[in-house]
PDB file of C-alpha atoms and ligand atoms in Angstrom:
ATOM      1  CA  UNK A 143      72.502-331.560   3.356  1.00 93.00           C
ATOM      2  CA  UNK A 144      75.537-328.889   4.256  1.00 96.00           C
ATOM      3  CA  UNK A 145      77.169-328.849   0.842  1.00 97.00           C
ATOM      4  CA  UNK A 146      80.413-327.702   2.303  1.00 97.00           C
ATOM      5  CA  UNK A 147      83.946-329.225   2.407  1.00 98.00           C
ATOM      6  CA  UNK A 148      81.500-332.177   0.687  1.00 98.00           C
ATOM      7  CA  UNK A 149      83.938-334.188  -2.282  1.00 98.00           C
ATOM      8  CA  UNK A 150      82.082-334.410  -5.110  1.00 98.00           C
ATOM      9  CA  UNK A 151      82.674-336.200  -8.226  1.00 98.00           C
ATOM     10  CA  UNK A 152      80.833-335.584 -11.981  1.00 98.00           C
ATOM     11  CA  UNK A 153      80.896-337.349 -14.854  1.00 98.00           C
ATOM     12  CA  UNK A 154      81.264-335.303 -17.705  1.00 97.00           C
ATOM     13  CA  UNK A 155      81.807-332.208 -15.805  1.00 95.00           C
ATOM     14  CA  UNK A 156      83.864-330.245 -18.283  1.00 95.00           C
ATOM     15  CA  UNK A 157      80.928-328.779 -20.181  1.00 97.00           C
ATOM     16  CA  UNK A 158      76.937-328.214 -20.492  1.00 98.00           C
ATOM     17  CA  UNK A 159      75.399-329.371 -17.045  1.00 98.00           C
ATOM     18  CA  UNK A 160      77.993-330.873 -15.834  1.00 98.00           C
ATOM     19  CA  UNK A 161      80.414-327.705 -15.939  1.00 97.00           C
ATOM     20  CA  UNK A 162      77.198-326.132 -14.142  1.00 98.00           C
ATOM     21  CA  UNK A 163      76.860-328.457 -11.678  1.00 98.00           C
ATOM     22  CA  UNK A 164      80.441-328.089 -10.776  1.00 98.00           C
ATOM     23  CA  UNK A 165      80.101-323.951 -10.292  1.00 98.00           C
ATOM     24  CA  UNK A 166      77.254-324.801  -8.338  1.00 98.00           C
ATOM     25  CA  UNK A 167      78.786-327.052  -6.014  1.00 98.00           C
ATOM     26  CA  UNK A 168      82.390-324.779  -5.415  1.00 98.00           C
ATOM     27  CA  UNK A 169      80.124-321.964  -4.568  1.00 97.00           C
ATOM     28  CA  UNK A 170      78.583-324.125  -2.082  1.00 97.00           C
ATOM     29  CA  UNK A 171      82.142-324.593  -0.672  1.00 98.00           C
ATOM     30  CA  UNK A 172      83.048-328.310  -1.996  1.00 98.00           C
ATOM     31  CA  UNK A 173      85.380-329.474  -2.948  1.00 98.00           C
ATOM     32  CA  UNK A 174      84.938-331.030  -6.912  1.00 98.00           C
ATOM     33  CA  UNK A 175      86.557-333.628  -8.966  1.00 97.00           C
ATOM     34  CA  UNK A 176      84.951-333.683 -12.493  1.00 97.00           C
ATOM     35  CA  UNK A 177      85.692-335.867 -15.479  1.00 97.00           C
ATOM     36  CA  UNK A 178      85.720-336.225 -19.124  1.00 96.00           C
ATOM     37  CA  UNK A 179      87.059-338.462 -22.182  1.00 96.00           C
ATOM     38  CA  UNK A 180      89.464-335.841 -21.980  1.00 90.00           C
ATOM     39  CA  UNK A 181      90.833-334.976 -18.595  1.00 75.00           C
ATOM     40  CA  UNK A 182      94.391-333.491 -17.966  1.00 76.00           C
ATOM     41  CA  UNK A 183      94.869-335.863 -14.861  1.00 70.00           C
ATOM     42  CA  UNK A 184      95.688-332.397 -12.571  1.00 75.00           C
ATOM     43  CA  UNK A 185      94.024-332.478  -9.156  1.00 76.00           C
ATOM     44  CA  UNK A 186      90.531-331.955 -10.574  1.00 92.00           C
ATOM     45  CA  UNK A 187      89.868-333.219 -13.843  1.00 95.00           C
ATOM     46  CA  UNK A 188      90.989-336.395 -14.430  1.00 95.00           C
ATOM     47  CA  UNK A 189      89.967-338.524 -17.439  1.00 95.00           C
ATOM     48  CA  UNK A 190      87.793-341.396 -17.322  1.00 97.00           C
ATOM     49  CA  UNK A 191      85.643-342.543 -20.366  1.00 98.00           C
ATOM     50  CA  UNK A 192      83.222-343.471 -18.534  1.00 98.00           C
ATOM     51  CA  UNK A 193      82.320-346.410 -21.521  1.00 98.00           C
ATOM     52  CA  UNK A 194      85.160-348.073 -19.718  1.00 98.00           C
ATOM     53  CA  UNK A 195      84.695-349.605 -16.378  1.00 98.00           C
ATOM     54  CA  UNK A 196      88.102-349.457 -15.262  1.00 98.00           C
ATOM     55  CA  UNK A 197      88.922-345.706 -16.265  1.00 97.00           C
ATOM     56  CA  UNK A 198      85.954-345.115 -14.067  1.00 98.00           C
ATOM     57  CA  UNK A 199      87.095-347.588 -10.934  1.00 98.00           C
ATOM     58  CA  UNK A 200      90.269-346.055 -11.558  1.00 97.00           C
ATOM     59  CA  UNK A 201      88.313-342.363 -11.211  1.00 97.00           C
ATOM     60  CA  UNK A 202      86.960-343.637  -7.795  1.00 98.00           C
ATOM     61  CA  UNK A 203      90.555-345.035  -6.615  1.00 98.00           C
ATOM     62  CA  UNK A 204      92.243-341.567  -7.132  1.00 96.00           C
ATOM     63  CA  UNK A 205      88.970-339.673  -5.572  1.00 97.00           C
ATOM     64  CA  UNK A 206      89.256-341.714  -2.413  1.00 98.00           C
ATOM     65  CA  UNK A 207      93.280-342.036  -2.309  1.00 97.00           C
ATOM     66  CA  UNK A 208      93.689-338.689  -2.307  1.00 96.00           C
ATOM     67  CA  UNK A 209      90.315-338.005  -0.012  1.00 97.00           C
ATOM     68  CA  UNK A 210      89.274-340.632   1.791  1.00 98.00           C
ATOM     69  CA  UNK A 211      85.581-340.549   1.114  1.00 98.00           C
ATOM     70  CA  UNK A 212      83.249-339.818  -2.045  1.00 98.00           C
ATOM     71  CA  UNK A 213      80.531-337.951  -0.763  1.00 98.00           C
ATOM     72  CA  UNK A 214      78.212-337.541  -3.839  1.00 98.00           C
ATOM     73  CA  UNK A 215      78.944-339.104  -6.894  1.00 99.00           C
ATOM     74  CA  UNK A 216      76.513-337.623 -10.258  1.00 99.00           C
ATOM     75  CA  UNK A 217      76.821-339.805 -13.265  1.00 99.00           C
ATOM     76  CA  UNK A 218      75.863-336.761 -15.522  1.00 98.00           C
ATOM     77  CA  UNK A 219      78.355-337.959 -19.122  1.00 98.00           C
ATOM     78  CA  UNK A 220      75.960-338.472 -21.737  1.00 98.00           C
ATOM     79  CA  UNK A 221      75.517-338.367 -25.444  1.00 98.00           C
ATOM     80  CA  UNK A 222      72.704-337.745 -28.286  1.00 98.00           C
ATOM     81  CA  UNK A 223      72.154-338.311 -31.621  1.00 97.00           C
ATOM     82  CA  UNK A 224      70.173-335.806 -34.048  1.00 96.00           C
ATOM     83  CA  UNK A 225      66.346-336.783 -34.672  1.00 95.00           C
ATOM     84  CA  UNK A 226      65.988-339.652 -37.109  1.00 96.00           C
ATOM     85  CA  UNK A 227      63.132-342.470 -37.395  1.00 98.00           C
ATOM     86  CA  UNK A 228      63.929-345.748 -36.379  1.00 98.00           C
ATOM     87  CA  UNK A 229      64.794-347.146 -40.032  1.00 98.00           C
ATOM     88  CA  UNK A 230      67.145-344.968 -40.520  1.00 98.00           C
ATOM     89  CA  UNK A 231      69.057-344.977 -37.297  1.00 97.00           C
ATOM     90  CA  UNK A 232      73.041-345.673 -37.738  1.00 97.00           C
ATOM     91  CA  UNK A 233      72.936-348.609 -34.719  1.00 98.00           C
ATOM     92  CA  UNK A 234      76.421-348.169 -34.212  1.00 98.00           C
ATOM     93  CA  UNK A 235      75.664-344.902 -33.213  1.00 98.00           C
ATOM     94  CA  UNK A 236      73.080-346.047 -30.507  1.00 98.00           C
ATOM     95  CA  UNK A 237      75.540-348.831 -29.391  1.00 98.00           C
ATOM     96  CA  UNK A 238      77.891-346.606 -28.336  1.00 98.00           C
ATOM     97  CA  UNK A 239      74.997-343.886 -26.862  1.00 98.00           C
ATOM     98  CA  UNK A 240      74.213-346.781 -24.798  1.00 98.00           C
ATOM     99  CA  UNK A 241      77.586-347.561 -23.656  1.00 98.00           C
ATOM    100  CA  UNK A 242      77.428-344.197 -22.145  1.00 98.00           C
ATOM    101  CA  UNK A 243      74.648-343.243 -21.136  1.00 98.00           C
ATOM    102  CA  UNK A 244      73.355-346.616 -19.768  1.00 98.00           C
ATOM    103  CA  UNK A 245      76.611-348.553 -18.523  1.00 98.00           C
ATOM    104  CA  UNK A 246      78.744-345.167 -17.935  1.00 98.00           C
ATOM    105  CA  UNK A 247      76.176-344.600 -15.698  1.00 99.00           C
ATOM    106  CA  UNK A 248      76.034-348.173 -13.890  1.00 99.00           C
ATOM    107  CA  UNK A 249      79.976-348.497 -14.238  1.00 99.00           C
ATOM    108  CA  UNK A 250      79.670-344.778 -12.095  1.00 99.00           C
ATOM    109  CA  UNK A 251      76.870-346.182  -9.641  1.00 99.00           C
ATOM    110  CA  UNK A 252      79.224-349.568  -8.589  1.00 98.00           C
ATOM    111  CA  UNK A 253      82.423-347.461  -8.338  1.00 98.00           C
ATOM    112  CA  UNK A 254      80.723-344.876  -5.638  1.00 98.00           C
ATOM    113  CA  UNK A 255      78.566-348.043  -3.811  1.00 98.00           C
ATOM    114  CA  UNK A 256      81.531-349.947  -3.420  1.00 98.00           C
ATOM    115  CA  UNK A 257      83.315-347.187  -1.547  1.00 98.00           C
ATOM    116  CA  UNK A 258      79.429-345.959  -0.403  1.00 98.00           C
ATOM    117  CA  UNK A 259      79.055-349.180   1.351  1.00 98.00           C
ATOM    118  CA  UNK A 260      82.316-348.965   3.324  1.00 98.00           C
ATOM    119  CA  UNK A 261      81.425-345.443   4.423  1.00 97.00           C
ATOM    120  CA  UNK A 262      77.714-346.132   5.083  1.00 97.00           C
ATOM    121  CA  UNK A 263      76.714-342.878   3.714  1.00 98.00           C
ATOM    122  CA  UNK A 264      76.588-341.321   0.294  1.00 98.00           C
ATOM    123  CA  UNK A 265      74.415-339.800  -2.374  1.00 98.00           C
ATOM    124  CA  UNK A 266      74.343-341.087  -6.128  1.00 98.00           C
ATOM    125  CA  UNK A 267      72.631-338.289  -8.642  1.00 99.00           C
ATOM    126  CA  UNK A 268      71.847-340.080 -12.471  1.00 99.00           C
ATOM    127  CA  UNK A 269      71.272-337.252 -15.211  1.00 99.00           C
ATOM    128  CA  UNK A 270      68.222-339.128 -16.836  1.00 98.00           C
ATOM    129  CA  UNK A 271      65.720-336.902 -18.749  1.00 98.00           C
ATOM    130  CA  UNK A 272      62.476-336.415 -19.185  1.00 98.00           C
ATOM    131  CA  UNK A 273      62.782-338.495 -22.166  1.00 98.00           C
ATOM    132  CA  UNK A 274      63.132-341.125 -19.620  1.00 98.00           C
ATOM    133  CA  UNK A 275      59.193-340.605 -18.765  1.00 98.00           C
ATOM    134  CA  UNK A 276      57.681-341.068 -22.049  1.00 98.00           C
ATOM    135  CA  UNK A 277      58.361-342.372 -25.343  1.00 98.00           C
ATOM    136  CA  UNK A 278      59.209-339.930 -28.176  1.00 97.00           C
ATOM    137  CA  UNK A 279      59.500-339.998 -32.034  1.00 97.00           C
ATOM    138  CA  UNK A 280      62.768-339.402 -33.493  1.00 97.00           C
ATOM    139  CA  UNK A 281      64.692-339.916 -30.854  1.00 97.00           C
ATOM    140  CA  UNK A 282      63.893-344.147 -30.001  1.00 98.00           C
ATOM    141  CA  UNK A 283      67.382-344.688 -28.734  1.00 98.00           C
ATOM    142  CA  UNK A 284      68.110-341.847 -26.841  1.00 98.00           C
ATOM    143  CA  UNK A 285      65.003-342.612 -25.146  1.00 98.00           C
ATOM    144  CA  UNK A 286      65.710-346.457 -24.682  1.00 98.00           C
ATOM    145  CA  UNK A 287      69.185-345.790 -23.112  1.00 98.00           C
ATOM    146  CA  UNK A 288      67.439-343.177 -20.200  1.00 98.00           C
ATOM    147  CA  UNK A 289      64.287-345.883 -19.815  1.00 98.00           C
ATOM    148  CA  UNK A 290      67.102-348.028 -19.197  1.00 98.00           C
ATOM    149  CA  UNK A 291      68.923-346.213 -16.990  1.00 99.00           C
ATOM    150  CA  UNK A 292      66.075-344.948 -15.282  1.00 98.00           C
ATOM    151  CA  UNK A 293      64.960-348.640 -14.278  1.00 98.00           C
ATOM    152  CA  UNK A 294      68.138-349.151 -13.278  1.00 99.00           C
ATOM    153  CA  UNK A 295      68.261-346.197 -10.915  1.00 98.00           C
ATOM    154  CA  UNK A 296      65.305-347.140  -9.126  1.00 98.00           C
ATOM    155  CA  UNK A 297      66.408-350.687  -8.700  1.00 98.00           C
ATOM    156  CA  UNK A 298      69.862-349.379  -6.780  1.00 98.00           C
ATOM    157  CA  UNK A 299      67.842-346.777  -4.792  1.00 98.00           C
ATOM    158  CA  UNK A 300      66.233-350.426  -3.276  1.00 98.00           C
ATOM    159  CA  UNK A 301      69.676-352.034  -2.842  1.00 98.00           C
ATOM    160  CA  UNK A 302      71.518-349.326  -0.969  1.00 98.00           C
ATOM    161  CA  UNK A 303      68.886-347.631   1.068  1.00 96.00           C
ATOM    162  CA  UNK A 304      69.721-349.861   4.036  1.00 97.00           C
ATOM    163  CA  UNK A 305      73.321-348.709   3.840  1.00 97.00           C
ATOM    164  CA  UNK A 306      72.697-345.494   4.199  1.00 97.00           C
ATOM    165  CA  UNK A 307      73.246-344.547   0.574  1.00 98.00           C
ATOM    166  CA  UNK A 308      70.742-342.086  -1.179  1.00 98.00           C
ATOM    167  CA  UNK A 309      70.082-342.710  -4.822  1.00 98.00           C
ATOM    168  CA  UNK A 310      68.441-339.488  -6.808  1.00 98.00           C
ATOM    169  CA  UNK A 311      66.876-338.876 -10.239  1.00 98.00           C
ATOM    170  CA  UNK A 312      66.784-336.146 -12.119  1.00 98.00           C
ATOM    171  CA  UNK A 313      64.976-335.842 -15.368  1.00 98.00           C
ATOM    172  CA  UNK A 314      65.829-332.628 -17.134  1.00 98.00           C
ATOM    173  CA  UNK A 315      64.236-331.474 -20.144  1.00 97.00           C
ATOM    174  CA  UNK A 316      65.886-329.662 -23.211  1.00 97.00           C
ATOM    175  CA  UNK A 317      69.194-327.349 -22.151  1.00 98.00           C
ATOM    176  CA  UNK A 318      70.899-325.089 -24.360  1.00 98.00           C
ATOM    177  CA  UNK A 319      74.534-327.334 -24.340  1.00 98.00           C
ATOM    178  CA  UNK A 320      77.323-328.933 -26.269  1.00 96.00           C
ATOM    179  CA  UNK A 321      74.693-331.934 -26.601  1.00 96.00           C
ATOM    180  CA  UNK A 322      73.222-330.185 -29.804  1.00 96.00           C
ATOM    181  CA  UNK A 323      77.080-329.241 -31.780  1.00 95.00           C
ATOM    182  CA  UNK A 324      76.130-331.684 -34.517  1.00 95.00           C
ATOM    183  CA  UNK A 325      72.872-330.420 -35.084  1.00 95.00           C
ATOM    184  CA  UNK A 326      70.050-328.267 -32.962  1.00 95.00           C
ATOM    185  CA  UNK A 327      66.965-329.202 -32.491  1.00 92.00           C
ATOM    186  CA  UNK A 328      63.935-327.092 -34.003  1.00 90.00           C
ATOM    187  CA  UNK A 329      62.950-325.482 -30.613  1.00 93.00           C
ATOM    188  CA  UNK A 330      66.437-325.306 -29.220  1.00 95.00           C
ATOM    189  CA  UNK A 331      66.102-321.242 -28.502  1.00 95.00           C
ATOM    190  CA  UNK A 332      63.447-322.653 -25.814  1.00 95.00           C
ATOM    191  CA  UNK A 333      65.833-324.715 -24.090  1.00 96.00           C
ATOM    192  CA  UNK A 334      66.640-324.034 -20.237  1.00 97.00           C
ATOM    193  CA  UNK A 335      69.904-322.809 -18.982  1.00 98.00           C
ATOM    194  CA  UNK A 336      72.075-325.306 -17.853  1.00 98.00           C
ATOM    195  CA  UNK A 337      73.260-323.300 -14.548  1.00 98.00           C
ATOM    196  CA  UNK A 338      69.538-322.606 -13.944  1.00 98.00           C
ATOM    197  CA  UNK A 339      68.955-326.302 -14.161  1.00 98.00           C
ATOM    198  CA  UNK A 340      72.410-327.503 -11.489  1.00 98.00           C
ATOM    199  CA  UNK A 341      70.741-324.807  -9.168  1.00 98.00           C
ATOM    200  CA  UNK A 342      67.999-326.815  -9.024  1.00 98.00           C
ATOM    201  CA  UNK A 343      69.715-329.972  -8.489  1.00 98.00           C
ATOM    202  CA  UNK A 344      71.966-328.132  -6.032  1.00 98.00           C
ATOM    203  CA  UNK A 345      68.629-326.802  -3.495  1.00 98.00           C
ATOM    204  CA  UNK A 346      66.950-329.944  -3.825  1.00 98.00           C
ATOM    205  CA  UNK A 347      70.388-331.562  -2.264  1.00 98.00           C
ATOM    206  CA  UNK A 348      70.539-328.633   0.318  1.00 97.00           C
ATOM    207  CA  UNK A 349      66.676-329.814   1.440  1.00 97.00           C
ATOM    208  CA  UNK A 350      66.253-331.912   4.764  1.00 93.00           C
ATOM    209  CA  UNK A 351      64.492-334.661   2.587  1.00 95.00           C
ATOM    210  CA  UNK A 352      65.964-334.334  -1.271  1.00 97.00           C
ATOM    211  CA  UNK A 353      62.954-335.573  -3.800  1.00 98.00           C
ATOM    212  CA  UNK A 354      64.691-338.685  -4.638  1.00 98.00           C
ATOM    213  CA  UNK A 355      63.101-338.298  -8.115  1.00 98.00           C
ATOM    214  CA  UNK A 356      63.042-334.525  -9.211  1.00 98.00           C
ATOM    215  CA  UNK A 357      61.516-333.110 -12.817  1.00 98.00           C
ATOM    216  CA  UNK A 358      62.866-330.025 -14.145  1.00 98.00           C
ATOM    217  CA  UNK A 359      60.827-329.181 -17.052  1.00 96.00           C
ATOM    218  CA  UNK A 360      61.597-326.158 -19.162  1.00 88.00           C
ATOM    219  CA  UNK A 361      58.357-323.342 -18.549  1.00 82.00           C
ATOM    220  CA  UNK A 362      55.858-323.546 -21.032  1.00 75.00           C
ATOM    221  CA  UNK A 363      54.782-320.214 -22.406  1.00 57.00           C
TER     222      UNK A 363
HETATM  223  N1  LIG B 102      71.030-330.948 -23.059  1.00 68.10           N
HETATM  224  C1  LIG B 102      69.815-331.426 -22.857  1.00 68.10           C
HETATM  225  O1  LIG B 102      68.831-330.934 -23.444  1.00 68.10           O
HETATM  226  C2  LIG B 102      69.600-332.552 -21.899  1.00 68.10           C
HETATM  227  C3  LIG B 102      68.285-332.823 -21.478  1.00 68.10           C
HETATM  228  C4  LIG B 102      68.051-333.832 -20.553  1.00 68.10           C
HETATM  229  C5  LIG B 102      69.103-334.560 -20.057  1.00 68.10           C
HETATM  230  N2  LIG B 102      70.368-334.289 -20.467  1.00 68.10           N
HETATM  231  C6  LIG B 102      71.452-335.089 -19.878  1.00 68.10           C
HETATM  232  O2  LIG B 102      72.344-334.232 -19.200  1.00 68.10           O
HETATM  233  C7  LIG B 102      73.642-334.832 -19.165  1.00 68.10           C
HETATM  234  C8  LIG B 102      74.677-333.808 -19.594  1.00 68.10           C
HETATM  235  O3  LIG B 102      74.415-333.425 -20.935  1.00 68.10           O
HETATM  236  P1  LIG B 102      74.800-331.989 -21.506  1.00 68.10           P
HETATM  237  O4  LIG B 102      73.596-331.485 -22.196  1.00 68.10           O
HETATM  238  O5  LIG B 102      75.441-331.168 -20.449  1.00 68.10           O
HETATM  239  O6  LIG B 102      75.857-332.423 -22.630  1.00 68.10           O
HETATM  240  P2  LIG B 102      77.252-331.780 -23.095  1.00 68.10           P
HETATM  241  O7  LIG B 102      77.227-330.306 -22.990  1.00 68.10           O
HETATM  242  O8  LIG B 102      77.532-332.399 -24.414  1.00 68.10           O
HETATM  243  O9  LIG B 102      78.293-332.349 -22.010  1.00 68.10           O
HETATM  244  C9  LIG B 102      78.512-333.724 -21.905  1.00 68.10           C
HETATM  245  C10 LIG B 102      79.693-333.997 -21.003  1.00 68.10           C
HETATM  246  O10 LIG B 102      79.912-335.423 -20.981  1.00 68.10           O
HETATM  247  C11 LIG B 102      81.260-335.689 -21.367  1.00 68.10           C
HETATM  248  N3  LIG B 102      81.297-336.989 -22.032  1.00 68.10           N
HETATM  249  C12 LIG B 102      80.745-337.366 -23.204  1.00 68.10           C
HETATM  250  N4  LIG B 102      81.018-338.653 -23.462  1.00 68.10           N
HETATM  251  C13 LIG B 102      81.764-339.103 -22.427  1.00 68.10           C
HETATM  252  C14 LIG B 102      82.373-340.343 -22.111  1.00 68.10           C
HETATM  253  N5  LIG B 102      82.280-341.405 -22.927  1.00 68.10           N
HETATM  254  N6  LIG B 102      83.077-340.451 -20.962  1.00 68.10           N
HETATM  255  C15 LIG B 102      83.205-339.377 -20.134  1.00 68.10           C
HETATM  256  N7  LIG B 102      82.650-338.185 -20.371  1.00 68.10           N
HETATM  257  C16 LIG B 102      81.949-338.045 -21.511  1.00 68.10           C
HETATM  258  C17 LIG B 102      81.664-334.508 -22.234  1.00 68.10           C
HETATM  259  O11 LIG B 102      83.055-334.298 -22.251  1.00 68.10           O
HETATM  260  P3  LIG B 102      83.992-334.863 -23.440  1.00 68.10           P
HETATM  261  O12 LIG B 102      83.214-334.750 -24.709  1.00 68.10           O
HETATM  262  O13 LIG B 102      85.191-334.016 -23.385  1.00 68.10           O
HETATM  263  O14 LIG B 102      84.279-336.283 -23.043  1.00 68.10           O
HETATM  264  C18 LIG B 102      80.978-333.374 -21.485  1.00 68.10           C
HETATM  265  O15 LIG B 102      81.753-332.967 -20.373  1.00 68.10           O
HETATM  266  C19 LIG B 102      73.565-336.060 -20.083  1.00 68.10           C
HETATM  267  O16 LIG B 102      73.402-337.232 -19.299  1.00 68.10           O
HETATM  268  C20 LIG B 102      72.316-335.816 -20.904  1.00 68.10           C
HETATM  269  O17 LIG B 102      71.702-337.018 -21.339  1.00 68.10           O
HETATM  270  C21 LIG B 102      70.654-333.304 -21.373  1.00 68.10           C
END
């Protein structure tokens, strides 16, 4: 896909991958509209918690009022909670992890197909992670919300693909972001860089056929 004069929306796109992913995409000459719990509602950054549905409907209604079209829409906003074994999880916590990375990312997914569908062309990208592809201790409800929203993903990608819409996955593994502020994991030195991470995203885009479900592991050494 020709990334330029493309309008692009990202959840989350004020910091970690998300601020990558934007750079990524302006180089490729689009034009960008990120958001954040914050946003400063200027031409680019508007705010939209994505927990709630209509700050994000509301996202999509300014995108297309002031554009006419969304051309890719990445539901990237997510959150994480430090390692801790199930019993001594604070489920509050994991409520509201859910609540964004689960239905931020279907709340995201409906805004773009509604518009998709009128269009008949468009490209959804869900952040999962690779802790979407197996189970892992310590971290049982960061992995249930991107199981969840993995199965979710897939079951869209069936929905939409007669409309013309593409639906792509993309399971990262650890990145050195703002995820970790509260507390960094034992390995996090290892991590990947985020930018090196959207550049991948971005060239699998750019490909005639984008893998609709694309692993970006860190290198093992
Ligand atoms: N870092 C990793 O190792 C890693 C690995 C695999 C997958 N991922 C996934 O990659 C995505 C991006 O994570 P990151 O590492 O770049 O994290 P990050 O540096 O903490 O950035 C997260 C972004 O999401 C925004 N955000 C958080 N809660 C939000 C909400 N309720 N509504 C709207 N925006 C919200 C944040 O802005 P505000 O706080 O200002 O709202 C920020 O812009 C997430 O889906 C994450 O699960 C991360």
């Amino acid at each position: 896909m020709e990334l330029k004069d493309k309008i692009v929306v990202i959840t989350g796109g004020t910091k970690g991958l998300g601020k990558a992913l934007a750079l990524e995409f302006e180089q490729s000459g689009a034009k960008v509209i990120v958001s954040s719990r914050q946003g400063n509602d200027t031409e680019n950054y508007i705010k939209a918690d994505v927990r709630n549905e209509n700050e994000v409907q509301s996202l999509a209604k300014t995108v297309i009022d002031k554009y006419g079209r969304i051309d890719i829409w990445i539901n990237n906003a997510g959150i994480w909670l430090p390692h801790a074994p199930v019993e001594e999880i604070d489920m509050k916590r994991v409520h509201d992890m859910v609540e964004v990375n689960l239905f931020g990312t279907m709340y995201g997914a409906k805004a773009a197909i509604i518009q998709m569908r009128k269009q008949n062309f468009g490209t959804i990208i869900n952040i999962l992670s690779t802790s979407a592809l197996e189970g892992r201790a310590g971290i049982s409800g960061y992995g249930a919300s991107k199981f969840a929203a993995m199965g979710f993903t897939q079951a869209i990608r069936k929905e939409v693909e007669e409309a013309g819409i593409k639906v792509v996955s993309i399971y990262p593994g650890g990145m050195q972001t703002n995820f970790f502020d509260e507390k960094q994991p034992a390995n996090y030195q290892k991590y990947m860089d985020p930018q090196e991470v959207a550049s991948k995203i971005v060239q699998n885009l750019q490909k005639d056929i984008p893998e609709e479900e694309l692993i970006i592991k860190r290198p093992t050494a």
